[in-house]
Short mmCIF file of C-alpha atoms in Angstrom, two decimals:
data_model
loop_
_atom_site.label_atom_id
_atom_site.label_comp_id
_atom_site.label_asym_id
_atom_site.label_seq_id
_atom_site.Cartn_x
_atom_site.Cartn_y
_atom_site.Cartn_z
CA UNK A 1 18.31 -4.77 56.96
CA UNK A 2 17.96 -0.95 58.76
CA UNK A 3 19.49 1.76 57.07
CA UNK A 4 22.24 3.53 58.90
CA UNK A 5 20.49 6.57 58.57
CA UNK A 6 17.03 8.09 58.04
CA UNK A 7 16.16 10.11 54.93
CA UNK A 8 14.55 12.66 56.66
CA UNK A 9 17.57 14.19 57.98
CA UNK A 10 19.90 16.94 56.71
CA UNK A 11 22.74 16.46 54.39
CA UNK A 12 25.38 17.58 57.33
CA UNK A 13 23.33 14.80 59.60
CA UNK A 14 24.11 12.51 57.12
CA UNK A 15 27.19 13.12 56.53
CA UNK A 16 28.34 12.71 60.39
CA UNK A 17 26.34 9.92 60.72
CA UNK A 18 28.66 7.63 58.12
CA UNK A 19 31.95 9.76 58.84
CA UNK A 20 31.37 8.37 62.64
CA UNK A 21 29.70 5.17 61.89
CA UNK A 22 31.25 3.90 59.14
CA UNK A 23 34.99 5.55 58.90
CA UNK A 24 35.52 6.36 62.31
CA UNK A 25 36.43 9.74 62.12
CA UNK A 26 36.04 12.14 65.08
CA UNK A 27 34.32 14.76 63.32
CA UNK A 28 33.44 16.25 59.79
CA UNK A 29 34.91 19.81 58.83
CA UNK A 30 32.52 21.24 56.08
CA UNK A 31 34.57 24.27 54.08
CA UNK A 32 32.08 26.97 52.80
CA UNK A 33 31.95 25.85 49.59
CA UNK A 34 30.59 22.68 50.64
CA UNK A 35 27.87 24.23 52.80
CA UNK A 36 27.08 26.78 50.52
CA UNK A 37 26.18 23.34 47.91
CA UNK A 38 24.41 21.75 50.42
CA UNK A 39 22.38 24.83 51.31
CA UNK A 40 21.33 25.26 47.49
CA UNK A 41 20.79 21.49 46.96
CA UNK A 42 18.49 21.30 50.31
CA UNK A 43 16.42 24.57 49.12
CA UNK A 44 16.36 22.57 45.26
CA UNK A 45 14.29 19.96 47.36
CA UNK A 46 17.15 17.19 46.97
CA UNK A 47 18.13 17.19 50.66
CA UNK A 48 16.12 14.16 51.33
CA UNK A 49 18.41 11.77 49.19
CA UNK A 50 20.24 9.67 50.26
CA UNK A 51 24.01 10.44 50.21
CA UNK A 52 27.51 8.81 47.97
CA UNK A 53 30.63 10.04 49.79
CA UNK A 54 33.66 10.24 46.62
CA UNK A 55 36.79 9.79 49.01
CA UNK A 56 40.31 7.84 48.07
CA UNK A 57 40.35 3.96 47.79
CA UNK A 58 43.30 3.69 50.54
CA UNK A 59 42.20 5.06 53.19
CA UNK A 60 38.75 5.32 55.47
CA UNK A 61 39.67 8.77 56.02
CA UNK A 62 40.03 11.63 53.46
CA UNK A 63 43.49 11.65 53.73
CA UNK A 64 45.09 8.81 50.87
CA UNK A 65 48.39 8.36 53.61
CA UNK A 66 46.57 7.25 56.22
CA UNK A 67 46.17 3.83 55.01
CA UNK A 68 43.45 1.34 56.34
CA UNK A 69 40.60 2.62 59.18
CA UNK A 70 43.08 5.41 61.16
CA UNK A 71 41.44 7.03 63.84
CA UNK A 72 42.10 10.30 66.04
CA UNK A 73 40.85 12.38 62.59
CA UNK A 74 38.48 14.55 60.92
CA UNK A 75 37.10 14.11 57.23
CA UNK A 76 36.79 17.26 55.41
CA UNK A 77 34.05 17.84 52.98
CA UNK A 78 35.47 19.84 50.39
CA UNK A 79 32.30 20.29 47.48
CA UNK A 80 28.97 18.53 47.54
CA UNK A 81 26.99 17.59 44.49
CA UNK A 82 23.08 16.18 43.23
CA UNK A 83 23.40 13.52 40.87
CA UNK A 84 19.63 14.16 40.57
CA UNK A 85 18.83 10.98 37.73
CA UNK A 86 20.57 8.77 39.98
CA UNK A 87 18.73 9.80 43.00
CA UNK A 88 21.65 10.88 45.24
CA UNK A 89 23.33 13.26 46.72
CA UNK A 90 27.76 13.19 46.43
CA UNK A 91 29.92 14.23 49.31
CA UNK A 92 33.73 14.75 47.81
CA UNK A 93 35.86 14.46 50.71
CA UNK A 94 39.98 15.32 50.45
CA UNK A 95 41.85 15.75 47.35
CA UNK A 96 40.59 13.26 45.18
CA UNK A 97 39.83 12.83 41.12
CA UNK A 98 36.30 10.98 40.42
CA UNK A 99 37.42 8.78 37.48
CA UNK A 100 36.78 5.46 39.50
CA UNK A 101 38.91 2.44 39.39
CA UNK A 102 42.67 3.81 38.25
CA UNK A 103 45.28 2.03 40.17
CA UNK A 104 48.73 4.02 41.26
CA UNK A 105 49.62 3.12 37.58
CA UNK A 106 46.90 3.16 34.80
CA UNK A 107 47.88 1.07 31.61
CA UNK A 108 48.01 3.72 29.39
CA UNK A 109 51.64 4.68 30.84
CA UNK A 110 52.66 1.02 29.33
CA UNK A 111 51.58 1.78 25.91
CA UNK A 112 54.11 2.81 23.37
CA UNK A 113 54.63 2.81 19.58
CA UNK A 114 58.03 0.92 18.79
CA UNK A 115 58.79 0.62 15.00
CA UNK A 116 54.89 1.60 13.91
CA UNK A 117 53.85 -1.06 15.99
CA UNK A 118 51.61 -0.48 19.55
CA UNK A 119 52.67 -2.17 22.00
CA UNK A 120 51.34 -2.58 26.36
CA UNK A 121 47.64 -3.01 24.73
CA UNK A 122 46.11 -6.11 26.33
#
C-alpha cells in the first residue's frame, strides 16, 4: 500500500492531487471562501491532515448530472472544514447536503397517518 499523497503537502496540493488522480478532473477551482478556510485551518496547525472530499454520490465530478467518471471538467471547492477529533481535514465540493446515505427518495416521504394508524414504517 502507498498513499496517493504525502502529508506533508498543502491542503490545495492535496486537493489536486485526488481531483486529478482519482476523479479525473482537469483542474480544481477554489472560491475565496474555501481558501480563506484553508488558510486559517493551515495557520491552526491542521494542514498536515489528511483530507475527506464531501461531493454527490452520482457523479466523480462535483456536478450530480454528470453521471459516472465525466471528464473535460473542473471540481470546485466551495468551503473547507477540520473535523479535528477525527483527524481530517473536509473538502465540500458542488452543491451538496452532508447528511450521508439519502437516496433520491428518503422513506420518510412514504410515511403517513391513515385512520390514527402509521403507516410506510418498516
Amino acid at each position: 500500500f502507498k498513499p496517493l499523497y504525502d502529508l506533508d503537502l498543502t491542503i490545495n496540493e492535496k486537493i489536486e492531487t485526488v481531483a486529478r488522480e482519482i476523479y479525473g478532473a482537469d483542474g480544481v477551482a477554489v472560491t475565496p471562501q474555501a481558501q480563506k478556510a484553508i488558510d486559517e485551518i493551515t495557520a491552526l496547525g491542521f494542514g498536515k491532515l489528511p483530507i475527506c472530499v464531501a461531493k454527490t454520490q452520482y457523479s466523480l465530478s462535483d456536478d450530480a448530472s454528470k453521471l459516472g467518471r465525466p471528464s473535460g471538467f473542473t471540481i470546485t471547492i466551495r468551503d473547507v472544514k477540520v473535523s479535528a477529533g477525527a483527524g481530517f481535514v473536509v473538502v465540500y465540493t458542488g452543491n451538496i447536503m452532508t447528511m450521508p446515505g439519502l437516496p433520491k427518495k428518503p422513506a420518510a416521504l412514504s410515511i403517513d397517518v391513515v385512520d390514527g394508524q402509521i403507516t410506510g414504517l418498516f
